[in-house]
PDB file of C-alpha atoms in Angstrom:
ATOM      1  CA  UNK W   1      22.416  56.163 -37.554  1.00  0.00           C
ATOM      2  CA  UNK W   2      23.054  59.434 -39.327  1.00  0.00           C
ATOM      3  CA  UNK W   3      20.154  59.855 -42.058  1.00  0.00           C
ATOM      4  CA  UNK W   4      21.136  59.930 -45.725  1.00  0.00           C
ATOM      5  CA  UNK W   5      20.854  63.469 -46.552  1.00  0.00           C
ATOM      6  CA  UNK W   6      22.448  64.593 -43.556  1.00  0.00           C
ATOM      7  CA  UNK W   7      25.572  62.729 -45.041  1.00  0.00           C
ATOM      8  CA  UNK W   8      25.141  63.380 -48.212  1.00  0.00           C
ATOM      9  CA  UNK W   9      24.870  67.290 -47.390  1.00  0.00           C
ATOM     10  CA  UNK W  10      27.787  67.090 -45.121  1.00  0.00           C
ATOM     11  CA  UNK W  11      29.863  65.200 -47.804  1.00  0.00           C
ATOM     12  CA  UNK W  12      29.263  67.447 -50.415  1.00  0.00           C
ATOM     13  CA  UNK W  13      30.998  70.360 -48.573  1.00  0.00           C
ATOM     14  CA  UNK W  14      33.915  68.700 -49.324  1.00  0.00           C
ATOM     15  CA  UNK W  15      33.692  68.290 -53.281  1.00  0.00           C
ATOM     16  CA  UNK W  16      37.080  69.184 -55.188  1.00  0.00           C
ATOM     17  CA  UNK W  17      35.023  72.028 -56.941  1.00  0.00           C
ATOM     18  CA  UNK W  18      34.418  73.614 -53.100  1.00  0.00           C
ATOM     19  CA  UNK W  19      38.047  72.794 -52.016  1.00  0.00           C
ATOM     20  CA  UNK W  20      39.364  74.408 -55.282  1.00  0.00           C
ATOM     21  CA  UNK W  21      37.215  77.605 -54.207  1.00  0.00           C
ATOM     22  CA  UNK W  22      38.377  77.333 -50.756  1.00  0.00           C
ATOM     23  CA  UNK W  23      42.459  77.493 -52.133  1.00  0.00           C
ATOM     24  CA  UNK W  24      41.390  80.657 -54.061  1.00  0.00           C
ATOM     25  CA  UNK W  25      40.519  82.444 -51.506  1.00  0.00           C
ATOM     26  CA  UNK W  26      43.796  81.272 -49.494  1.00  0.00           C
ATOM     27  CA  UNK W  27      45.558  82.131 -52.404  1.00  0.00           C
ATOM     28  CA  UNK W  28      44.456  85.827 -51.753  1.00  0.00           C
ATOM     29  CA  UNK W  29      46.922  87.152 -48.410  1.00  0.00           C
ATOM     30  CA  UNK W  30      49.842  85.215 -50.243  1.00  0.00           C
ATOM     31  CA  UNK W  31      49.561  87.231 -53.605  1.00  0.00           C
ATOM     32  CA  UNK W  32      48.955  90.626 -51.688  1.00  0.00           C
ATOM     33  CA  UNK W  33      51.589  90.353 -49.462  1.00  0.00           C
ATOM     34  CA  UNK W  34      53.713  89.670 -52.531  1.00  0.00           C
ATOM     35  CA  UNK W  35      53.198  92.204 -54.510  1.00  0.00           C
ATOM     36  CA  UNK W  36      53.443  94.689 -51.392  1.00  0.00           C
ATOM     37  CA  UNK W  37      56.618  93.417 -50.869  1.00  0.00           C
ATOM     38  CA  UNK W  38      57.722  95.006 -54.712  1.00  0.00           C
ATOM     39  CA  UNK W  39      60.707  92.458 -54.876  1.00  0.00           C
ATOM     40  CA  UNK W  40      61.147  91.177 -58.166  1.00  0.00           C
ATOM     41  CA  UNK W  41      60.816  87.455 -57.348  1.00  0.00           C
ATOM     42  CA  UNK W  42      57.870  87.898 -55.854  1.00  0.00           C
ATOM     43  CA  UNK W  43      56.029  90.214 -57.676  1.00  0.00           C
ATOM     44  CA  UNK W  44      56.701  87.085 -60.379  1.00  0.00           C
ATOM     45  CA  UNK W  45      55.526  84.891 -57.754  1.00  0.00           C
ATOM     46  CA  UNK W  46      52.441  86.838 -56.840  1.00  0.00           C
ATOM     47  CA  UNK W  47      51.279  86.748 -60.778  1.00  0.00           C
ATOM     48  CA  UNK W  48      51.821  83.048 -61.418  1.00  0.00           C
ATOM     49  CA  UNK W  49      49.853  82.708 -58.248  1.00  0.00           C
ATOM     50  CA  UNK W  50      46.870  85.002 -59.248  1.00  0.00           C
ATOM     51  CA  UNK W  51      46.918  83.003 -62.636  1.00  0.00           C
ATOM     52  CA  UNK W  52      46.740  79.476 -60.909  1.00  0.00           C
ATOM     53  CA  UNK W  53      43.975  80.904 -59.184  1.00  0.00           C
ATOM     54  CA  UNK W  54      42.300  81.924 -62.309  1.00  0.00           C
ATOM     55  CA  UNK W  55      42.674  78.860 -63.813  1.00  0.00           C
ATOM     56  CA  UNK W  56      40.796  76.936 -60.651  1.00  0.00           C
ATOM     57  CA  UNK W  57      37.833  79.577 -61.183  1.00  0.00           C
ATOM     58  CA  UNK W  58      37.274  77.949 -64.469  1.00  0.00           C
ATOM     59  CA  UNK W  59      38.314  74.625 -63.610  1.00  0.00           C
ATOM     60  CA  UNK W  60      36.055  74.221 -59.877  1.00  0.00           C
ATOM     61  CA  UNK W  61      32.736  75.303 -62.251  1.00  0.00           C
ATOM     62  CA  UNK W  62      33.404  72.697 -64.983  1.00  0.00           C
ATOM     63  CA  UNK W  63      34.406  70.083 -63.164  1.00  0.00           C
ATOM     64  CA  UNK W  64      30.998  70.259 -60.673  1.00  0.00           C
ATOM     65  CA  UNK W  65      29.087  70.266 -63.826  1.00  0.00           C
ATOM     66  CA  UNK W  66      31.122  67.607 -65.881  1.00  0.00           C
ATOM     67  CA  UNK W  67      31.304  65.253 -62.514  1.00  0.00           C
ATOM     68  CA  UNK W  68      27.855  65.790 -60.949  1.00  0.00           C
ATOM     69  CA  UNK W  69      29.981  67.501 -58.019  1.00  0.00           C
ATOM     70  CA  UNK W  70      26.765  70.802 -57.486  1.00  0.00           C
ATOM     71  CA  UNK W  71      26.699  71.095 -54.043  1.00  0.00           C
ATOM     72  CA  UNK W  72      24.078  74.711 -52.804  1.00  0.00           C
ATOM     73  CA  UNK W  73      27.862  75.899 -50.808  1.00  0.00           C
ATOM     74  CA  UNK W  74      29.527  76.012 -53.799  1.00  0.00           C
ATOM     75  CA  UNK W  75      26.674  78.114 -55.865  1.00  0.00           C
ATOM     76  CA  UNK W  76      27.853  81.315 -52.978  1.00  0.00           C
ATOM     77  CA  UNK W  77      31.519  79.998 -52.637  1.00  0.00           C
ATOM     78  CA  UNK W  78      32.269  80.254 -55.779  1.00  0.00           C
ATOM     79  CA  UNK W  79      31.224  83.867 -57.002  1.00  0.00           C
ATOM     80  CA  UNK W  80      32.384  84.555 -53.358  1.00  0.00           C
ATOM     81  CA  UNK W  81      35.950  83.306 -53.465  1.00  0.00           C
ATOM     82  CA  UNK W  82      36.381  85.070 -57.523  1.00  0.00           C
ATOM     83  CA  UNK W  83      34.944  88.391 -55.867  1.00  0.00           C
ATOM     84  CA  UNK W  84      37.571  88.199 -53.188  1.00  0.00           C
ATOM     85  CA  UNK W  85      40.501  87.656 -55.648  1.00  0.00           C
ATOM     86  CA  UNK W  86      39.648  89.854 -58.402  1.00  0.00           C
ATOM     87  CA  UNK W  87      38.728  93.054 -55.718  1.00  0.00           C
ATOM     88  CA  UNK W  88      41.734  92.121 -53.301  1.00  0.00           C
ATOM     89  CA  UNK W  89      44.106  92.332 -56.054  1.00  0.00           C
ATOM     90  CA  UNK W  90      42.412  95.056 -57.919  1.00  0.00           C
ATOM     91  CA  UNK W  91      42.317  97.287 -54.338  1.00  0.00           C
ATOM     92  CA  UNK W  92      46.161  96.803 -54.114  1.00  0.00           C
ATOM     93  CA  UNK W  93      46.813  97.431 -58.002  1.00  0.00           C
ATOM     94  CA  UNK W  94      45.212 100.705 -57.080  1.00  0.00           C
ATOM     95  CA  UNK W  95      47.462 101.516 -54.223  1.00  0.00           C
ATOM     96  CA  UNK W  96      50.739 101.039 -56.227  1.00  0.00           C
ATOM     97  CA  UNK W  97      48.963 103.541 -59.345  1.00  0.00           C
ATOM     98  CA  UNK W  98      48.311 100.421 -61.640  1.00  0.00           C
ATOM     99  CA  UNK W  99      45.153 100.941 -61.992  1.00  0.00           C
ATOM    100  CA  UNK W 100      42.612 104.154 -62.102  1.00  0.00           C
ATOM    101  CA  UNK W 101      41.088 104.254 -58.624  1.00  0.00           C
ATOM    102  CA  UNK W 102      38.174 105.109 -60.786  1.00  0.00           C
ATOM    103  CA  UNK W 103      37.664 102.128 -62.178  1.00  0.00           C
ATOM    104  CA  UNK W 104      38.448 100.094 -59.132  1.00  0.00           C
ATOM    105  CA  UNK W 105      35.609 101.804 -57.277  1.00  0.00           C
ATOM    106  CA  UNK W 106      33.172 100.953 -59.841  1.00  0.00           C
ATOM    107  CA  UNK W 107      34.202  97.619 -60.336  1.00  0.00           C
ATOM    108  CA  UNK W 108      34.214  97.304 -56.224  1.00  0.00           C
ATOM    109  CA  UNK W 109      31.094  99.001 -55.993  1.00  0.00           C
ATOM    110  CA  UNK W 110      29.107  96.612 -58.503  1.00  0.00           C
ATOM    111  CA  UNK W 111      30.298  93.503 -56.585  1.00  0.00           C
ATOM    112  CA  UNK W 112      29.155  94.658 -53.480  1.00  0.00           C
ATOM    113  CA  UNK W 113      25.745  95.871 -54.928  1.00  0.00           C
ATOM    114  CA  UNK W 114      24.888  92.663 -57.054  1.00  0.00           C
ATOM    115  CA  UNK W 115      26.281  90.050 -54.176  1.00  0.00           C
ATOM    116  CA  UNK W 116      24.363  92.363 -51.440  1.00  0.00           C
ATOM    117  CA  UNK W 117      21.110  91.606 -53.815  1.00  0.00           C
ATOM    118  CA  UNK W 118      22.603  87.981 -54.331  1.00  0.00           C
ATOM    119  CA  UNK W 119      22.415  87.624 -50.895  1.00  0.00           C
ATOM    120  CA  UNK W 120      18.955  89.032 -50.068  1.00  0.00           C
ATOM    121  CA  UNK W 121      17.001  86.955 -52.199  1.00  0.00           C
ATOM    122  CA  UNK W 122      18.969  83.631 -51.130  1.00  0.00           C
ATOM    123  CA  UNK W 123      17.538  84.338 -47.952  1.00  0.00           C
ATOM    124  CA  UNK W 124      13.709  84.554 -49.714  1.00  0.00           C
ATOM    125  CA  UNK W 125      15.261  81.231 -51.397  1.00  0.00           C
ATOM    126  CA  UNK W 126      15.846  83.010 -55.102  1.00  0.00           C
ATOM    127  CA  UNK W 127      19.147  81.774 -56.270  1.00  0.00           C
ATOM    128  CA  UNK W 128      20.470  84.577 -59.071  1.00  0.00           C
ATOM    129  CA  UNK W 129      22.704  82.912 -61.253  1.00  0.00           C
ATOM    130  CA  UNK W 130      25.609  84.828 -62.790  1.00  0.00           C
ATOM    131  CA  UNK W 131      24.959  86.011 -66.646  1.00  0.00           C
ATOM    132  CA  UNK W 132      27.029  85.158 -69.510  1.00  0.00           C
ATOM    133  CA  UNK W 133      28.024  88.912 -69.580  1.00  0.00           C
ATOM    134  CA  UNK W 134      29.396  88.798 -65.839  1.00  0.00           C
ATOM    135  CA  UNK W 135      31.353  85.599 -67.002  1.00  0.00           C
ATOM    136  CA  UNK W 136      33.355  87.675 -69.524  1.00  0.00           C
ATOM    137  CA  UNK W 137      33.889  90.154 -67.051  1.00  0.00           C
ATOM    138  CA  UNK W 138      35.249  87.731 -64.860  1.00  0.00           C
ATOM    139  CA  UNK W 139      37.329  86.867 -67.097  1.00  0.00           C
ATOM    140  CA  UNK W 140      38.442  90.149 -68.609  1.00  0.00           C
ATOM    141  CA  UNK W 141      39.486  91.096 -65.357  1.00  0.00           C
ATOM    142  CA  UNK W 142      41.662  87.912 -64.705  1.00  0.00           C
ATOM    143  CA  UNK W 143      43.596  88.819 -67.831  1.00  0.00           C
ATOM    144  CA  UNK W 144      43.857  92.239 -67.281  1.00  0.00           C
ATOM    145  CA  UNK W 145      45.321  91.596 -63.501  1.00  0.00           C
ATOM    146  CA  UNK W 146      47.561  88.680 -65.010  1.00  0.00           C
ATOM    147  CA  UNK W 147      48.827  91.456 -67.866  1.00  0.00           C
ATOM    148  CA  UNK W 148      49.182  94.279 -65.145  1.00  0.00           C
ATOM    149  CA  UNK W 149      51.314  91.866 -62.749  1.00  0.00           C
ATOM    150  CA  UNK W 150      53.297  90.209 -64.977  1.00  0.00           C
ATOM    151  CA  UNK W 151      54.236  93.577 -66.178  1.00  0.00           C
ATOM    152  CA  UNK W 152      55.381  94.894 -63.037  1.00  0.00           C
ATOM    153  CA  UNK W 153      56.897  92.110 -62.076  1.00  0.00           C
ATOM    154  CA  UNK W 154      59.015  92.148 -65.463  1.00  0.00           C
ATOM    155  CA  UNK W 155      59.610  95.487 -65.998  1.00  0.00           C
ATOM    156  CA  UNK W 156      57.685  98.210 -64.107  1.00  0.00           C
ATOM    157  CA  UNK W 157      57.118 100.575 -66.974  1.00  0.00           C
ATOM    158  CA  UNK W 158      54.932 101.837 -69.155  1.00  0.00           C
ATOM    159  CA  UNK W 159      54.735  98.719 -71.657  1.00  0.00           C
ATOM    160  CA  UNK W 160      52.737  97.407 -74.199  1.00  0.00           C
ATOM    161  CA  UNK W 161      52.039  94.702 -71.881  1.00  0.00           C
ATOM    162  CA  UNK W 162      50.714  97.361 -69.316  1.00  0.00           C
ATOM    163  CA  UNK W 163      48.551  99.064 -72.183  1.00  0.00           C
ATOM    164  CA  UNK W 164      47.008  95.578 -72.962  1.00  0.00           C
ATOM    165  CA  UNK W 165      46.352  95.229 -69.422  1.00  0.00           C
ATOM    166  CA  UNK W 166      44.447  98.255 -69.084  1.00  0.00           C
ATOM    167  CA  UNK W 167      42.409  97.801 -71.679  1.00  0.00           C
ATOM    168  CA  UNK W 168      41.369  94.589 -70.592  1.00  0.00           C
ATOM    169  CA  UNK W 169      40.339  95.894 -67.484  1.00  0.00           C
ATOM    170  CA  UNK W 170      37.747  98.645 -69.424  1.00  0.00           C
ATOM    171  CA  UNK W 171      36.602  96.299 -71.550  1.00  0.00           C
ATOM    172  CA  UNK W 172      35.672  94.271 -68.036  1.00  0.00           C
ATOM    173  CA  UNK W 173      34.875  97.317 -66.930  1.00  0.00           C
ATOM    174  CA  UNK W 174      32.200  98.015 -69.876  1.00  0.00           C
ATOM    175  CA  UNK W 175      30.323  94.598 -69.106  1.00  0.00           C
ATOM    176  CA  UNK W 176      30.411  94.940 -65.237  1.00  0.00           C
ATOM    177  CA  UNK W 177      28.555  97.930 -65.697  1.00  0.00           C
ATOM    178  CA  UNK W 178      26.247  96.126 -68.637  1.00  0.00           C
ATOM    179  CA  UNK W 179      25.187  93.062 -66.544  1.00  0.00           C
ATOM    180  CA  UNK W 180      24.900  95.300 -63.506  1.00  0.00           C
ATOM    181  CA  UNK W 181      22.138  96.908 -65.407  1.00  0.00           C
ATOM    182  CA  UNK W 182      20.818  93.698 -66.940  1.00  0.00           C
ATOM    183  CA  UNK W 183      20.546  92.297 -63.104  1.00  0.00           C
ATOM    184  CA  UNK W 184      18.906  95.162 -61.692  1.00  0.00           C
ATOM    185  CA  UNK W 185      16.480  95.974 -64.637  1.00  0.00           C
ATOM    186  CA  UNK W 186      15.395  92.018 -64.001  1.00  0.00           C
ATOM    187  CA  UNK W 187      15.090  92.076 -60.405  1.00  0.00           C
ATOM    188  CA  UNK W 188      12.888  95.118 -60.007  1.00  0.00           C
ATOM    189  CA  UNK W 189      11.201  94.873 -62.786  1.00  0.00           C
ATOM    190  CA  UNK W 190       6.893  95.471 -62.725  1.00  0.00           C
ATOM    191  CA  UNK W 191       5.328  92.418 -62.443  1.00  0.00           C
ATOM    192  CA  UNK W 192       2.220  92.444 -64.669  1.00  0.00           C
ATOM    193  CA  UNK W 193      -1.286  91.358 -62.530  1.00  0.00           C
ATOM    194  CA  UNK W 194      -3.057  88.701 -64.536  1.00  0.00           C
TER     195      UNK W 194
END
């Protein structure tokens, strides 16, 4: 007879909030592929798909905390499947001169740093939970990409649409590099002997 926990533990892989994670990330080769292809109907495609997924990166958090649904997988597959998404998309932006490659290697280069230092202290069993400031990056970013796609798949030109995109991406930009700083300046900060 299989113990309670063990079922519990194996049942809670499969919460909606985990499978809604798990479509983001499946999400990801469709959209790219899409918007390498630079057809019209599926650049369209690729940003109604990249908003869907937004919309489950809200919707898989809310609904583990409204339904009780918290499983330890979906505290790294979460964060995990939005990084994937958001640096995926913003790595091909780049290639077709969308975005500054400037800002993509910041933005890059904080997710790796903070989910490298994520991942280090899981392993000394020190969950770091994502600020309030890296949740309005998160979702700074999501507009800006949805703005920058929608725009190329519309029109491909230099449109107000484009500039709003942009701009959303510096404001994310601006707090990536602000709870960066916040996340380090906690983790390593002197621990005062009593």
């Amino acid at each position: 007879k299989i113990p309670m926990k063990v079922r519990d533990e194996a049942a809670s892989l499969w919460t909606l909030p985990n499978r809604l994670s798990i479509l983001r990330i499946l999400f990801i080769p469709i959209i790219v592929l899409f918007i390498a292809s630079q057809e019209d109907g599926l650049l369209l495609a690729s940003c109604l798909l990249f908003i869907i997924a937004g919309i489950t990166d809200g919707l898989d958090g809310y609904l583990a905390r409204k339904m009780s649904l918290t499983s330890r997988l979906g505290l790294y597959l979460d964060p995990i499947a939005d990084k994937l998404l958001v640096t995926s998309v913003l790595i091909t932006l780049t290639y077709y001169r969308q975005v500054p490659l400037w800002v993509t290697l910041i933005l890059v280069g904080r997710e790796f740093l903070i989910n490298g230092l994520r991942a280090f202290y899981a392993m000394e069993g020190i969950a770091i939970y994502p600020s309030s400031f890296g949740k309005i990056k998160t979702a700074l970013q999501l507009i800006g990409i949805s703005c920058l796609l929608f725009n190329i798949a519309i029109e491909r030109i230099d449109t107000i649409v484009h500039q709003i995109g942009l701009v959303t991406i510096y404001g994310a930009l601006f707090f990536s590099i602000y709870s960066a700083t916040n996340y380090l300046a906690a983790l390593f900060k002197p621990q005062v002997s009593k």
